[in-house]
mmCIF file of C-alpha atoms in Angstrom:
data_model
loop_
_atom_site.group_PDB
_atom_site.id
_atom_site.type_symbol
_atom_site.label_atom_id
_atom_site.label_comp_id
_atom_site.label_asym_id
_atom_site.label_seq_id
_atom_site.Cartn_x
_atom_site.Cartn_y
_atom_site.Cartn_z
ATOM 1 C CA MET A 1 0.000 0.000 0.000
ATOM 2 C CA ARG A 2 1.314 3.411 -0.976
ATOM 3 C CA TYR A 3 0.293 7.031 -0.587
ATOM 4 C CA ILE A 4 0.796 8.853 -3.861
ATOM 5 C CA PRO A 5 0.578 12.645 -3.441
ATOM 6 C CA ALA A 6 -1.645 14.525 -5.880
ATOM 7 C CA LYS A 7 -3.129 17.999 -6.127
ATOM 8 C CA ASN A 8 -6.370 18.596 -4.219
ATOM 9 C CA PHE A 9 -9.394 20.023 -6.034
ATOM 10 C CA ASP A 10 -12.763 21.323 -4.873
ATOM 11 C CA ASP A 11 -14.471 19.026 -7.384
ATOM 12 C CA LYS A 12 -14.284 15.338 -6.416
ATOM 13 C CA TRP A 13 -14.192 14.217 -10.083
ATOM 14 C CA GLU A 14 -11.215 16.464 -10.861
ATOM 15 C CA GLU A 15 -9.482 15.281 -7.711
ATOM 16 C CA GLY A 16 -10.218 11.644 -8.528
ATOM 17 C CA ALA A 17 -8.765 12.058 -12.012
ATOM 18 C CA ALA A 18 -5.664 13.788 -10.624
ATOM 19 C CA ARG A 19 -5.145 11.014 -8.076
ATOM 20 C CA MET A 20 -5.636 8.271 -10.665
ATOM 21 C CA ARG A 21 -3.218 9.996 -13.075
ATOM 22 C CA ALA A 22 -0.641 10.423 -10.289
ATOM 23 C CA SER A 23 -0.995 6.745 -9.367
ATOM 24 C CA CYS A 24 -0.604 5.606 -12.965
ATOM 25 C CA GLU A 25 2.415 7.862 -13.512
ATOM 26 C CA SER A 26 4.125 6.814 -10.275
ATOM 27 C CA ALA A 27 7.206 4.641 -10.570
ATOM 28 C CA GLU A 28 6.416 3.343 -7.058
ATOM 29 C CA LEU A 29 3.426 1.323 -8.271
ATOM 30 C CA PRO A 30 3.704 -1.769 -10.462
ATOM 31 C CA SER A 31 2.233 -1.751 -13.974
ATOM 32 C CA LYS A 32 -0.887 -3.469 -12.580
ATOM 33 C CA PHE A 33 -2.473 -2.450 -9.282
ATOM 34 C CA LEU A 34 -5.747 -2.715 -7.367
ATOM 35 C CA TYR A 35 -7.910 0.394 -7.155
ATOM 36 C CA PHE A 36 -9.818 0.770 -3.878
ATOM 37 C CA ASN A 37 -11.818 3.715 -2.568
ATOM 38 C CA ASP A 38 -11.377 4.585 1.101
ATOM 39 C CA ASP A 39 -14.770 3.062 1.966
ATOM 40 C CA PHE A 40 -14.109 -0.444 0.562
ATOM 41 C CA PHE A 41 -13.552 -3.371 2.913
ATOM 42 C CA VAL A 42 -12.313 -6.890 2.219
ATOM 43 C CA MET A 43 -14.301 -8.977 4.694
ATOM 44 C CA GLN A 44 -12.868 -12.423 3.994
ATOM 45 C CA PRO A 45 -9.532 -13.795 2.813
ATOM 46 C CA ILE A 46 -9.447 -13.846 -0.978
ATOM 47 C CA GLU A 47 -6.799 -15.196 -3.352
ATOM 48 C CA GLU A 48 -7.434 -12.840 -6.262
ATOM 49 C CA ILE A 49 -9.554 -9.733 -6.843
ATOM 50 C CA PRO A 50 -12.029 -10.581 -9.623
ATOM 51 C CA ILE A 51 -13.194 -8.105 -12.248
ATOM 52 C CA LEU A 52 -16.810 -7.357 -11.360
ATOM 53 C CA HIS A 53 -19.394 -5.081 -12.970
ATOM 54 C CA LEU A 54 -23.052 -4.077 -12.639
ATOM 55 C CA GLY A 55 -24.096 -5.050 -16.157
ATOM 56 C CA SER A 56 -25.558 -2.520 -18.572
ATOM 57 C CA LEU A 57 -24.463 1.065 -17.949
ATOM 58 C CA TRP A 58 -27.762 2.237 -19.418
ATOM 59 C CA HIS A 59 -29.744 0.135 -16.916
ATOM 60 C CA HIS A 60 -27.567 1.530 -14.126
ATOM 61 C CA ILE A 61 -28.487 5.072 -15.253
ATOM 62 C CA GLU A 62 -32.197 4.189 -15.445
ATOM 63 C CA ARG A 63 -32.146 3.054 -11.802
ATOM 64 C CA TYR A 64 -31.040 6.497 -10.594
ATOM 65 C CA GLN A 65 -33.263 9.073 -12.337
ATOM 66 C CA MET A 66 -32.231 11.739 -9.800
ATOM 67 C CA ALA A 67 -30.900 14.457 -12.136
ATOM 68 C CA ASN A 68 -27.928 14.936 -9.808
ATOM 69 C CA LYS A 69 -24.219 15.239 -10.592
ATOM 70 C CA TYR A 70 -23.692 11.487 -10.331
ATOM 71 C CA GLU A 71 -26.409 10.633 -12.841
ATOM 72 C CA LYS A 72 -25.164 13.368 -15.169
ATOM 73 C CA SER A 73 -21.658 11.924 -14.950
ATOM 74 C CA LEU A 74 -23.009 8.456 -15.782
ATOM 75 C CA LEU A 75 -24.891 9.904 -18.769
ATOM 76 C CA SER A 76 -21.865 11.771 -20.106
ATOM 77 C CA THR A 77 -19.770 8.607 -19.687
ATOM 78 C CA TYR A 78 -22.403 6.560 -21.532
ATOM 79 C CA GLU A 79 -22.581 9.081 -24.391
ATOM 80 C CA PHE A 80 -18.783 9.170 -24.626
ATOM 81 C CA LEU A 81 -18.691 5.388 -24.918
ATOM 82 C CA GLN A 82 -21.563 5.308 -27.433
ATOM 83 C CA ASN A 83 -19.531 7.680 -29.628
ATOM 84 C CA ARG A 84 -16.696 5.149 -29.561
ATOM 85 C CA LYS A 85 -18.671 2.088 -30.632
ATOM 86 C CA THR A 86 -15.781 0.967 -32.823
ATOM 87 C CA ALA A 87 -13.556 0.783 -29.712
ATOM 88 C CA ILE A 88 -15.986 -1.346 -27.697
ATOM 89 C CA LYS A 89 -17.660 -4.484 -28.934
ATOM 90 C CA THR A 90 -20.591 -4.675 -26.487
ATOM 91 C CA PRO A 91 -23.091 -2.173 -25.117
ATOM 92 C CA PRO A 92 -21.390 -0.105 -22.367
ATOM 93 C CA ILE A 93 -21.041 -1.843 -19.003
ATOM 94 C CA SER A 94 -21.091 -0.148 -15.585
ATOM 95 C CA TYR A 95 -18.019 -0.748 -13.443
ATOM 96 C CA GLU A 96 -19.313 1.647 -10.727
ATOM 97 C CA THR A 97 -19.528 -1.235 -8.279
ATOM 98 C CA HIS A 98 -18.013 0.057 -5.004
ATOM 99 C CA LEU A 99 -15.687 -2.924 -5.334
ATOM 100 C CA PRO A 100 -11.924 -3.058 -5.935
ATOM 101 C CA LEU A 101 -10.899 -2.937 -9.588
ATOM 102 C CA PRO A 102 -7.677 -4.317 -11.101
ATOM 103 C CA ILE A 103 -6.057 -1.532 -13.172
ATOM 104 C CA GLU A 104 -3.306 -1.628 -15.772
ATOM 105 C CA LYS A 105 -1.506 1.720 -15.645
ATOM 106 C CA SER A 106 -0.906 2.182 -19.383
ATOM 107 C CA GLY A 107 -4.551 1.469 -20.248
ATOM 108 C CA MET A 108 -5.875 3.860 -17.600
ATOM 109 C CA LEU A 109 -3.486 6.620 -18.725
ATOM 110 C CA ASP A 110 -4.774 6.201 -22.290
ATOM 111 C CA VAL A 111 -8.360 6.489 -20.990
ATOM 112 C CA ILE A 112 -7.561 9.606 -18.929
ATOM 113 C CA ARG A 113 -5.966 11.278 -21.963
ATOM 114 C CA ASP A 114 -8.817 10.223 -24.277
ATOM 115 C CA ALA A 115 -11.490 11.529 -21.894
ATOM 116 C CA ALA A 116 -9.670 14.704 -20.817
ATOM 117 C CA ALA A 117 -12.409 17.000 -22.177
ATOM 118 C CA LEU A 118 -15.231 14.977 -20.583
ATOM 119 C CA ARG A 119 -16.929 16.717 -17.655
ATOM 120 C CA ARG A 120 -17.054 14.504 -14.533
ATOM 121 C CA PRO A 121 -16.176 11.183 -16.181
ATOM 122 C CA GLN A 122 -16.649 7.833 -14.506
ATOM 123 C CA TYR A 123 -13.149 6.468 -15.048
ATOM 124 C CA ARG A 124 -13.933 2.974 -13.777
ATOM 125 C CA SER A 125 -16.551 2.472 -16.522
ATOM 126 C CA LEU A 126 -14.469 4.234 -19.164
ATOM 127 C CA TYR A 127 -11.492 2.025 -18.340
ATOM 128 C CA GLY A 128 -13.489 -1.201 -18.207
ATOM 129 C CA ASN A 129 -15.159 -0.575 -21.556
ATOM 130 C CA LEU A 130 -12.349 1.032 -23.552
ATOM 131 C CA CYS A 131 -9.790 -1.529 -22.347
ATOM 132 C CA GLY A 132 -12.229 -4.433 -22.785
ATOM 133 C CA ILE A 133 -11.591 -5.949 -19.356
ATOM 134 C CA GLY A 134 -14.836 -7.952 -19.297
ATOM 135 C CA GLY A 135 -15.699 -9.396 -15.932
ATOM 136 C CA THR A 136 -18.573 -10.981 -14.083
ATOM 137 C CA PRO A 137 -21.891 -9.334 -13.143
ATOM 138 C CA ALA A 138 -22.189 -8.591 -9.423
ATOM 139 C CA SER A 139 -24.372 -6.663 -7.034
ATOM 140 C CA ASP A 140 -23.236 -3.353 -5.626
ATOM 141 C CA VAL A 141 -22.187 -3.847 -1.995
ATOM 142 C CA LYS A 142 -22.512 -0.200 -0.915
ATOM 143 C CA ILE A 143 -24.491 0.096 2.337
ATOM 144 C CA PHE A 144 -26.471 3.321 2.788
ATOM 145 C CA SER A 145 -28.847 2.110 5.504
ATOM 146 C CA LYS A 146 -28.094 2.471 9.209
ATOM 147 C CA THR A 147 -29.837 -0.861 9.881
ATOM 148 C CA ALA A 148 -28.105 -3.043 7.260
ATOM 149 C CA TYR A 149 -25.413 -5.618 7.976
ATOM 150 C CA ALA A 150 -22.432 -6.353 5.752
ATOM 151 C CA PRO A 151 -23.458 -8.297 2.652
ATOM 152 C CA TYR A 152 -22.492 -11.940 2.432
ATOM 153 C CA GLY A 153 -19.283 -12.260 0.490
ATOM 154 C CA PRO A 154 -15.764 -10.928 0.498
ATOM 155 C CA PHE A 155 -16.530 -7.199 0.056
ATOM 156 C CA ALA A 156 -18.443 -4.365 1.701
ATOM 157 C CA SER A 157 -18.646 -0.606 1.234
ATOM 158 C CA THR A 158 -20.221 2.120 3.354
ATOM 159 C CA ASP A 159 -21.203 5.752 3.160
ATOM 160 C CA ASP A 160 -20.272 8.184 5.942
ATOM 161 C CA SER A 161 -23.576 7.800 7.787
ATOM 162 C CA SER A 162 -23.803 4.003 7.695
ATOM 163 C CA PHE A 163 -20.175 3.743 8.838
ATOM 164 C CA LYS A 164 -20.438 6.275 11.676
ATOM 165 C CA GLU A 165 -23.928 5.477 12.982
ATOM 166 C CA GLY A 166 -25.056 2.194 11.440
ATOM 167 C CA VAL A 167 -24.998 -1.492 12.216
ATOM 168 C CA ILE A 168 -22.458 -2.019 9.417
ATOM 169 C CA GLY A 169 -20.091 0.460 11.099
ATOM 170 C CA GLU A 170 -20.363 -1.402 14.400
ATOM 171 C CA GLN A 171 -19.779 -4.688 12.592
ATOM 172 C CA LEU A 172 -16.685 -3.325 10.805
ATOM 173 C CA ARG A 173 -15.206 -1.831 13.972
ATOM 174 C CA ALA A 174 -15.687 -5.177 15.750
ATOM 175 C CA THR A 175 -14.237 -7.164 12.843
ATOM 176 C CA PHE A 176 -11.246 -4.841 12.420
ATOM 177 C CA SER A 177 -10.712 -3.790 16.032
ATOM 178 C CA LYS A 178 -6.954 -3.333 15.707
ATOM 179 C CA PRO A 179 -5.672 -0.699 13.251
ATOM 180 C CA CYS A 180 -3.426 -2.081 10.551
ATOM 181 C CA ARG A 181 0.002 -0.615 9.833
ATOM 182 C CA TYR A 182 -1.425 1.666 7.126
ATOM 183 C CA GLU A 183 -3.970 3.402 9.349
ATOM 184 C CA LYS A 184 -3.182 6.676 11.098
#
């Protein structure tokens, strides 16, 4: 595990892109690495991180219908991919799973350069589709409810509220009661 410094931005999409670019340009990381957000948890021992996705990106968009920044970013990502039908062989897939994603640095750097003009891109889905990584359909493991337990399986993800005040937060603090060497 490494901390790669990158410029901070007020916009989380700009900051995410800057952090991903810095990670992919860093000589400290191998050519392939695992991308985790800070709210992802590995709940069980696992030999290898699989490539998982949510299925159709369009169906993922249809589930939201909130007209917020996230849905707009999904729509702009979908339109970007639709305009590159020659680069992808299947309808666009959503990789916005709240699960770890194996990344190959050179492929992600190509995606970041290709999508530089895109406002608030979803780099996980751009990478998965433009690099043709495939994968297996999975359910999103993000817990928003204060009453929900960790899902069965090797992964879990929380939002701030469910982690701080929810059953899942209590469960995670009990499961991981001792800080690891990477925690402050």
